[in-house]
PDB file of C-alpha atoms in Angstrom:
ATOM      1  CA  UNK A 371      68.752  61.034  84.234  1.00  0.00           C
ATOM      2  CA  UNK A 372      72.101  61.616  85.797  1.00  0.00           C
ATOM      3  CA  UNK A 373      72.125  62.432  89.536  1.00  0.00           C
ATOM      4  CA  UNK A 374      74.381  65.156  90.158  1.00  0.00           C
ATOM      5  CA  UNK A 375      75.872  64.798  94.018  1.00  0.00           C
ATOM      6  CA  UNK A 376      77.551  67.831  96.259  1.00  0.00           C
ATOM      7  CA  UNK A 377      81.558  67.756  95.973  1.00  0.00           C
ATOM      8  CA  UNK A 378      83.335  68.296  98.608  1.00  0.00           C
ATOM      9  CA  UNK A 379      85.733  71.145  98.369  1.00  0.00           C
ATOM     10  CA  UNK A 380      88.739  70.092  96.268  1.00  0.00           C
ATOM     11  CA  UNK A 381      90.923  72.312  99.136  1.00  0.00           C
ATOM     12  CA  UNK A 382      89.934  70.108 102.166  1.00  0.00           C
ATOM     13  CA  UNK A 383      90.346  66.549 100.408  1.00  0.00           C
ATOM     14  CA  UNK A 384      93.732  67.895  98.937  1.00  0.00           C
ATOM     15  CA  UNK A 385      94.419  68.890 102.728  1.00  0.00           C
ATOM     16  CA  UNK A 386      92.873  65.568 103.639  1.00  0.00           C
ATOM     17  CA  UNK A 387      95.494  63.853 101.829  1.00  0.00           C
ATOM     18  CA  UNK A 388      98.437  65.977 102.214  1.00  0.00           C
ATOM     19  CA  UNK A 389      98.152  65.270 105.981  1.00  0.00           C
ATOM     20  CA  UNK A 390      98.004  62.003 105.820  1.00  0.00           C
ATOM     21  CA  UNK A 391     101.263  61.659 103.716  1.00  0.00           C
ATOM     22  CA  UNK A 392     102.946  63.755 106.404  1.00  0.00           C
ATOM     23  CA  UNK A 393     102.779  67.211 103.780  1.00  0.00           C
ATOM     24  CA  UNK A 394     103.979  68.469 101.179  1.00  0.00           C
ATOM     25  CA  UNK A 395     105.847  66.155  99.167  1.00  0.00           C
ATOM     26  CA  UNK A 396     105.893  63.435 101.813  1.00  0.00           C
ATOM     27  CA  UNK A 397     108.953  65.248 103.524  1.00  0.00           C
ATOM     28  CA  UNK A 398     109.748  66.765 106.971  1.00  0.00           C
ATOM     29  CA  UNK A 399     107.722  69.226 109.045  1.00  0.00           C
ATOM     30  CA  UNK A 400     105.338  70.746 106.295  1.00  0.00           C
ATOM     31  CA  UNK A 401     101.603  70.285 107.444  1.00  0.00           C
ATOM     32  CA  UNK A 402      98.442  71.148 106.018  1.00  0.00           C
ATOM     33  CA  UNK A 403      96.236  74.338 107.656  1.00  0.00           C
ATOM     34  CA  UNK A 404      95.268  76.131 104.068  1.00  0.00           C
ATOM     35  CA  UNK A 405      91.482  77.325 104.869  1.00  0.00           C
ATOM     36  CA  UNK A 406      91.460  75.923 108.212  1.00  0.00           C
ATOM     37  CA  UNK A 407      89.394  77.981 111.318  1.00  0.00           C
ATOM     38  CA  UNK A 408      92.679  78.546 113.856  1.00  0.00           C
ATOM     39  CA  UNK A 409      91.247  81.114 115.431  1.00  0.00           C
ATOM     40  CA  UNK A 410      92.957  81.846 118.534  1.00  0.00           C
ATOM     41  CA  UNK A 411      94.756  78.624 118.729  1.00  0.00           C
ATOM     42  CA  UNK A 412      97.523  77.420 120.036  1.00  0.00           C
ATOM     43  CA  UNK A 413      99.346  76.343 117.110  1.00  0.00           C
ATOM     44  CA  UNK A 414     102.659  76.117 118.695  1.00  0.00           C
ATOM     45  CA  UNK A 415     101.132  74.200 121.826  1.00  0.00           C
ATOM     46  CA  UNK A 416      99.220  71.571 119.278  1.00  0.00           C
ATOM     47  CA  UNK A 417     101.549  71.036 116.658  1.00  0.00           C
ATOM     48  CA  UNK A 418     104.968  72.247 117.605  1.00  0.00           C
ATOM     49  CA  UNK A 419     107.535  74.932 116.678  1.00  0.00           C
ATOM     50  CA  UNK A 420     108.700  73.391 113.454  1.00  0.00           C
ATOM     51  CA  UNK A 421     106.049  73.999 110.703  1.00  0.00           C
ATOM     52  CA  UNK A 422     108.375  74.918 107.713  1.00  0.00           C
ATOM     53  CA  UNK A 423     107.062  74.467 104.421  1.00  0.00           C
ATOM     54  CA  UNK A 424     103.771  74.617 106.053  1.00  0.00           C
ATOM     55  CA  UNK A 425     100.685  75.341 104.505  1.00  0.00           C
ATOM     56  CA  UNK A 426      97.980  78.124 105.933  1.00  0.00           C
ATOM     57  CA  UNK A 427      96.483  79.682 102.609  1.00  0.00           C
ATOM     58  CA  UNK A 428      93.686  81.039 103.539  1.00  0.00           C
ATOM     59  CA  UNK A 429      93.361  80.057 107.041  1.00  0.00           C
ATOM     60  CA  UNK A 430      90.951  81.711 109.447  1.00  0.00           C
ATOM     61  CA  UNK A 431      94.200  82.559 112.132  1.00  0.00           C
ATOM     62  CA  UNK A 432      92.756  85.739 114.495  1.00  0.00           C
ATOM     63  CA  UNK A 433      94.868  85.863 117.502  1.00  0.00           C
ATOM     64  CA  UNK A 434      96.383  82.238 116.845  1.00  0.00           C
ATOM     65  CA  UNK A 435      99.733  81.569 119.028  1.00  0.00           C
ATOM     66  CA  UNK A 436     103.196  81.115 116.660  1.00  0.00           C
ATOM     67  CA  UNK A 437     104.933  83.001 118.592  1.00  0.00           C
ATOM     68  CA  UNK A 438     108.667  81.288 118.345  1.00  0.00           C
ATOM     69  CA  UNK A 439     107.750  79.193 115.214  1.00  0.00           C
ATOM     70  CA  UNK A 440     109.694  78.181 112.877  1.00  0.00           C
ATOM     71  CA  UNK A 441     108.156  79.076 109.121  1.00  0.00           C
ATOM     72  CA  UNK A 442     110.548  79.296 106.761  1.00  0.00           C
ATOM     73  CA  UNK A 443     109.108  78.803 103.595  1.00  0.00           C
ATOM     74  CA  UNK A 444     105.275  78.479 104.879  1.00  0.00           C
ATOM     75  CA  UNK A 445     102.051  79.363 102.543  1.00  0.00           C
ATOM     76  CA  UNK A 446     100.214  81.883 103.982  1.00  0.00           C
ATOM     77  CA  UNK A 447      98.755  83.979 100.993  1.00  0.00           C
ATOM     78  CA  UNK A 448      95.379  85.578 101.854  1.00  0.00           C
ATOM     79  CA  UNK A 449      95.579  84.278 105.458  1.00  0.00           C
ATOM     80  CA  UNK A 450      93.671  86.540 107.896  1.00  0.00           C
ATOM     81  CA  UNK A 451      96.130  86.693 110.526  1.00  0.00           C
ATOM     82  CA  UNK A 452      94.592  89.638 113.119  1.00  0.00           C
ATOM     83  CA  UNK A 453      96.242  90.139 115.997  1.00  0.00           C
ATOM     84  CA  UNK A 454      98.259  86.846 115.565  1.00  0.00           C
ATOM     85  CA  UNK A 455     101.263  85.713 118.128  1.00  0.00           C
ATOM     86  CA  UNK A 456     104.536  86.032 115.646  1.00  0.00           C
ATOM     87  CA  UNK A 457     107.111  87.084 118.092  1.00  0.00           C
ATOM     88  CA  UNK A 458     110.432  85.600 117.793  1.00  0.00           C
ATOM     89  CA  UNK A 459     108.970  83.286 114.747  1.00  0.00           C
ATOM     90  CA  UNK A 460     111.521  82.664 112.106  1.00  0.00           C
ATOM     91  CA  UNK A 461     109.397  83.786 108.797  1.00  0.00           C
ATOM     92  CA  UNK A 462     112.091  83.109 106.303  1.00  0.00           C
ATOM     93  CA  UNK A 463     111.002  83.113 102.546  1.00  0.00           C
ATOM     94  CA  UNK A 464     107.124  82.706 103.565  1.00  0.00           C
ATOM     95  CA  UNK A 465     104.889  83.774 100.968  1.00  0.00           C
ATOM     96  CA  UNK A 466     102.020  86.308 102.948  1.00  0.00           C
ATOM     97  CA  UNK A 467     100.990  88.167  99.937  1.00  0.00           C
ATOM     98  CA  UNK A 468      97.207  89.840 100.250  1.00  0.00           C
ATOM     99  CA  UNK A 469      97.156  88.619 104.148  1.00  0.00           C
ATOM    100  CA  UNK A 470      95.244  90.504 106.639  1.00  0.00           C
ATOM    101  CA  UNK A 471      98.110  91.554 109.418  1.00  0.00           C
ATOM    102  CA  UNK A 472      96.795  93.974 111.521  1.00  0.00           C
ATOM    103  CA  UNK A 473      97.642  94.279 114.648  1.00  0.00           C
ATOM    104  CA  UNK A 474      99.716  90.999 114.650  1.00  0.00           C
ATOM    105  CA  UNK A 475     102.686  90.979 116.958  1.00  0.00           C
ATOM    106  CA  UNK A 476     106.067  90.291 115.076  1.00  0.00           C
ATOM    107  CA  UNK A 477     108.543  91.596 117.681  1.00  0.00           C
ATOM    108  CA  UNK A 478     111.893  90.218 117.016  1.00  0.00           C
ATOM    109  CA  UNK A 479     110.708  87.768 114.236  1.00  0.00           C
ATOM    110  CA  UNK A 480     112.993  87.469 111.346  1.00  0.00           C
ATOM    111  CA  UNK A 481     110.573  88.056 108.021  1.00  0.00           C
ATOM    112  CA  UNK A 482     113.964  88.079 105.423  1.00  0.00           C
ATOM    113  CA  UNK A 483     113.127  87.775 101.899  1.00  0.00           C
ATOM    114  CA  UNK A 484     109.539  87.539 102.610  1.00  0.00           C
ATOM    115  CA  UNK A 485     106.864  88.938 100.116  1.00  0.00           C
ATOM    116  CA  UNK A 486     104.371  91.083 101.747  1.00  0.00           C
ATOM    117  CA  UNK A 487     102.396  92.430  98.645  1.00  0.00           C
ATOM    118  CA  UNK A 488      99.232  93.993  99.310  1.00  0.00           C
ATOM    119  CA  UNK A 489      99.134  92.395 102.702  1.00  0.00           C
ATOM    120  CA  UNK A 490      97.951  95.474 105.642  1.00  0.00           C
ATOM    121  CA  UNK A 491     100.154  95.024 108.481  1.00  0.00           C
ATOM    122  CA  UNK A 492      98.403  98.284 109.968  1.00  0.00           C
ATOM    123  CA  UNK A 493      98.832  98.523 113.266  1.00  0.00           C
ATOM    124  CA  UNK A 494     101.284  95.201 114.224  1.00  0.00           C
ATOM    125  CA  UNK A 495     103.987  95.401 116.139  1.00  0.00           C
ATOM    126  CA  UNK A 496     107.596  95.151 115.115  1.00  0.00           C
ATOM    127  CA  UNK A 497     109.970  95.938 117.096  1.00  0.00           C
ATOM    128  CA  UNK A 498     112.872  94.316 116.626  1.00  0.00           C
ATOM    129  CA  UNK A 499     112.037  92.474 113.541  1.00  0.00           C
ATOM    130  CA  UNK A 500     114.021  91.585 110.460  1.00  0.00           C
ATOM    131  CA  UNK A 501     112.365  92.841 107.198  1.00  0.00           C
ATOM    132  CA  UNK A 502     115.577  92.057 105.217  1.00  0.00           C
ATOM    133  CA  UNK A 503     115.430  91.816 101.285  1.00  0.00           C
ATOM    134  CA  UNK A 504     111.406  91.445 102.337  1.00  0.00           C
ATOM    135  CA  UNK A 505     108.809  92.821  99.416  1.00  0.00           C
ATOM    136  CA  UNK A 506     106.944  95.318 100.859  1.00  0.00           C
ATOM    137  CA  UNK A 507     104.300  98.021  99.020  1.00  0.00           C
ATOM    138  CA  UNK A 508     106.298 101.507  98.980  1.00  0.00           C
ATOM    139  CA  UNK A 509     102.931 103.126 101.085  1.00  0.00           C
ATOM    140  CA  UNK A 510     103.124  99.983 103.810  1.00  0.00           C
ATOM    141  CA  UNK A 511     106.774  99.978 103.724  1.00  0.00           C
ATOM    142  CA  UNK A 512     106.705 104.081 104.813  1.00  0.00           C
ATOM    143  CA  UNK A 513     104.105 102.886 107.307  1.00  0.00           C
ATOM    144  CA  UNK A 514     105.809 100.787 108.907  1.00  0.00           C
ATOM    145  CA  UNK A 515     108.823 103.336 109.542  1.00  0.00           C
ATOM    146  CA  UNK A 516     107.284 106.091 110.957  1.00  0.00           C
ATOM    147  CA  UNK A 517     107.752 103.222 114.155  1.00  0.00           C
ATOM    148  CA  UNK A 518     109.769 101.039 112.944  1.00  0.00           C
ATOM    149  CA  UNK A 519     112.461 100.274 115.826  1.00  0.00           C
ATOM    150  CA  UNK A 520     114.432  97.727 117.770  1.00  0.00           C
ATOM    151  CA  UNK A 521     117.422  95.500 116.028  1.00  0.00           C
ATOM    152  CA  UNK A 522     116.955  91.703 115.689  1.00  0.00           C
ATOM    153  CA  UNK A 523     118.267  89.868 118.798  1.00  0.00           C
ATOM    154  CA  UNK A 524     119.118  86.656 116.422  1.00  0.00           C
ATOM    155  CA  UNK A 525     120.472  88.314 113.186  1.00  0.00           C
ATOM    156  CA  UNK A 526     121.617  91.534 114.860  1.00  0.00           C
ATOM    157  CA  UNK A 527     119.905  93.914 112.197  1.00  0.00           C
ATOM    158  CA  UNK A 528     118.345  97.170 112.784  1.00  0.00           C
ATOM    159  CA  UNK A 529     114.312  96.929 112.254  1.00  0.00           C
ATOM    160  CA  UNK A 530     114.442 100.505 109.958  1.00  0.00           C
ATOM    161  CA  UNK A 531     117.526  99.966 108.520  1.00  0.00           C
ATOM    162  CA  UNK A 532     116.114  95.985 107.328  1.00  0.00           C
ATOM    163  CA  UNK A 533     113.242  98.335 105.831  1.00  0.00           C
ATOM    164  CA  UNK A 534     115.274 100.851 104.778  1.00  0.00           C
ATOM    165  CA  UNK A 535     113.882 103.450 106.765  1.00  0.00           C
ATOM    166  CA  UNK A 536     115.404 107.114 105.755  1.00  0.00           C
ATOM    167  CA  UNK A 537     116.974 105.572 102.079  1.00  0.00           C
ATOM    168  CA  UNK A 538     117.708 107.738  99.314  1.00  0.00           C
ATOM    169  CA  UNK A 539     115.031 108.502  96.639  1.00  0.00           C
ATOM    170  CA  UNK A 540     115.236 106.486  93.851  1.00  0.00           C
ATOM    171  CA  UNK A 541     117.183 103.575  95.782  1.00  0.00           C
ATOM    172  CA  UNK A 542     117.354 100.168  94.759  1.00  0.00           C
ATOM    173  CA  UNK A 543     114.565  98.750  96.105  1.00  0.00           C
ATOM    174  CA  UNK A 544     115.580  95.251  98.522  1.00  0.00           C
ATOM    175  CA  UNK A 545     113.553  92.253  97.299  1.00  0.00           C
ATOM    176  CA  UNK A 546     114.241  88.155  97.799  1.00  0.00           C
ATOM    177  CA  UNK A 547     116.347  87.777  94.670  1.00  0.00           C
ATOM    178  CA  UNK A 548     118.843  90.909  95.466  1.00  0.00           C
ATOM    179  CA  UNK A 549     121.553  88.986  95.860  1.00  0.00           C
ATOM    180  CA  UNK A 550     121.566  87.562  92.075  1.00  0.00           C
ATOM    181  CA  UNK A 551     121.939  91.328  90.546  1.00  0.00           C
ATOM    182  CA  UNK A 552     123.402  93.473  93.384  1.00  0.00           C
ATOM    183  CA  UNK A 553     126.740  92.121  94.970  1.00  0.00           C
ATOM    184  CA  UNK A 554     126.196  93.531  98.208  1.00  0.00           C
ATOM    185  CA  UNK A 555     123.524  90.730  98.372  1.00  0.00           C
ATOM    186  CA  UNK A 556     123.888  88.416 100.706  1.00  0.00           C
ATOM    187  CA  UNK A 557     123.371  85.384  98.858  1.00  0.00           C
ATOM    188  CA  UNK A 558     120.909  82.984 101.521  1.00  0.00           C
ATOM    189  CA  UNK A 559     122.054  79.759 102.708  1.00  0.00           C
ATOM    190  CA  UNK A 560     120.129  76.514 101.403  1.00  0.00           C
ATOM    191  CA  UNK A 561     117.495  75.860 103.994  1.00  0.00           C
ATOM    192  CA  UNK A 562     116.020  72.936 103.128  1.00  0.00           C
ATOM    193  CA  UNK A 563     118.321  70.020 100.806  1.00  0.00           C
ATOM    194  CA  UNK A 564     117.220  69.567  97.732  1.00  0.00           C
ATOM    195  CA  UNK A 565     116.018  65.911  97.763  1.00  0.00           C
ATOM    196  CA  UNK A 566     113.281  67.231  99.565  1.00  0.00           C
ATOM    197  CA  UNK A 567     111.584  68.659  96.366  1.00  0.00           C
ATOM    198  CA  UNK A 568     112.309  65.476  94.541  1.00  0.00           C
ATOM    199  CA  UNK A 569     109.320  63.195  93.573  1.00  0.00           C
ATOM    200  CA  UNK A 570     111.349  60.193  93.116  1.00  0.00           C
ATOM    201  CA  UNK A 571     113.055  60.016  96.125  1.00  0.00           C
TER     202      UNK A 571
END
């Protein structure tokens, strides 16, 4: 009779293996937290400021330190992030979609083009931050307004008008991709060269 044994959790070996290639595909600063218990750690301190590309999917992150980190592009769908240390964190392009964000501090951290969908920022703090071309729920979107304030002390821009706070009924809505059908887009710059995607190089 066949003898069937425990797997291990196809998540952590993927991690597991990820890591040890130096993350996702085998280039540059991206490291593997998806479904890892960071709770009320230092990431910063441990693993340094750069963690673009970075996975935390899932990852257990209440009142973890990235304050000043840079995430552009970083995983962190259905992360439970409460009370979490984002201040001054560059959140370019991240993917945070159904992420628990309450209470988590975001002053002066630049969240451009980043999608937010059914993610409950209830309660965090944002002064200052850049919601640019961000995807936000209309209801969490007029949330965040009724205190949005503060302007961006890199990019310069207004925290309610990046949300646009006040906008006219019916307005087109901002969203990452606005600058390939509206021309008063501004069109990103490349953040990352495109070798790095590249399975043969």
């Amino acid at each position: 009779a066949a003898v069937l044994l425990p797997a291990q959790p196809a998540c952590a070996e993927l991690n597991a293996r990820e890591a040890a290639r130096g993350g996702e595909f085998n280039r540059g600063s991206a490291q593997q937290f998806g479904g890892y218990d960071l709770r009320n750690e230092d990431v910063v301190g441990v693993y340094g400021k750069d963690l673009r590309l970075s996975n935390f999917t899932g990852a257990e992150m209440r009142g973890a330190n990235l304050m000043g980190a840079n995430l552009t592009g970083a995983y962190l769908m259905k992360a439970t992030a409460f009370a979490a240390n984002f201040a001054g964190a560059n959140l370019s392009d991240a993917l945070m979609d159904r992420a628990v964000l309450n209470n988590a501090n975001f002053t002066d951290a630049i969240l451009t083009r980043v999608v937010l969908t059914m993610s409950d920022l209830t309660g965090s703090k944002i002064d200052g931050a850049d919601f640019s071309d961000a995807m936000l729920d209309v209801k969490q979107q007029q949330a965040l307004c009724k205190y949005a304030a503060g302007t961006n002390s890199v990019t310069g821009v207004s925290t309610r008008k990046s949300l646009n706070c006040g906008g006219a009924r019916g307005a087109l809505a901002s969203s990452p991709s606005r600058y390939m059908t509206d021309e008063s887009g501004v069109k990103p710059e490349a953040a990352f060269d495109a070798s790095r995607f590249s399975a043969y190089q």
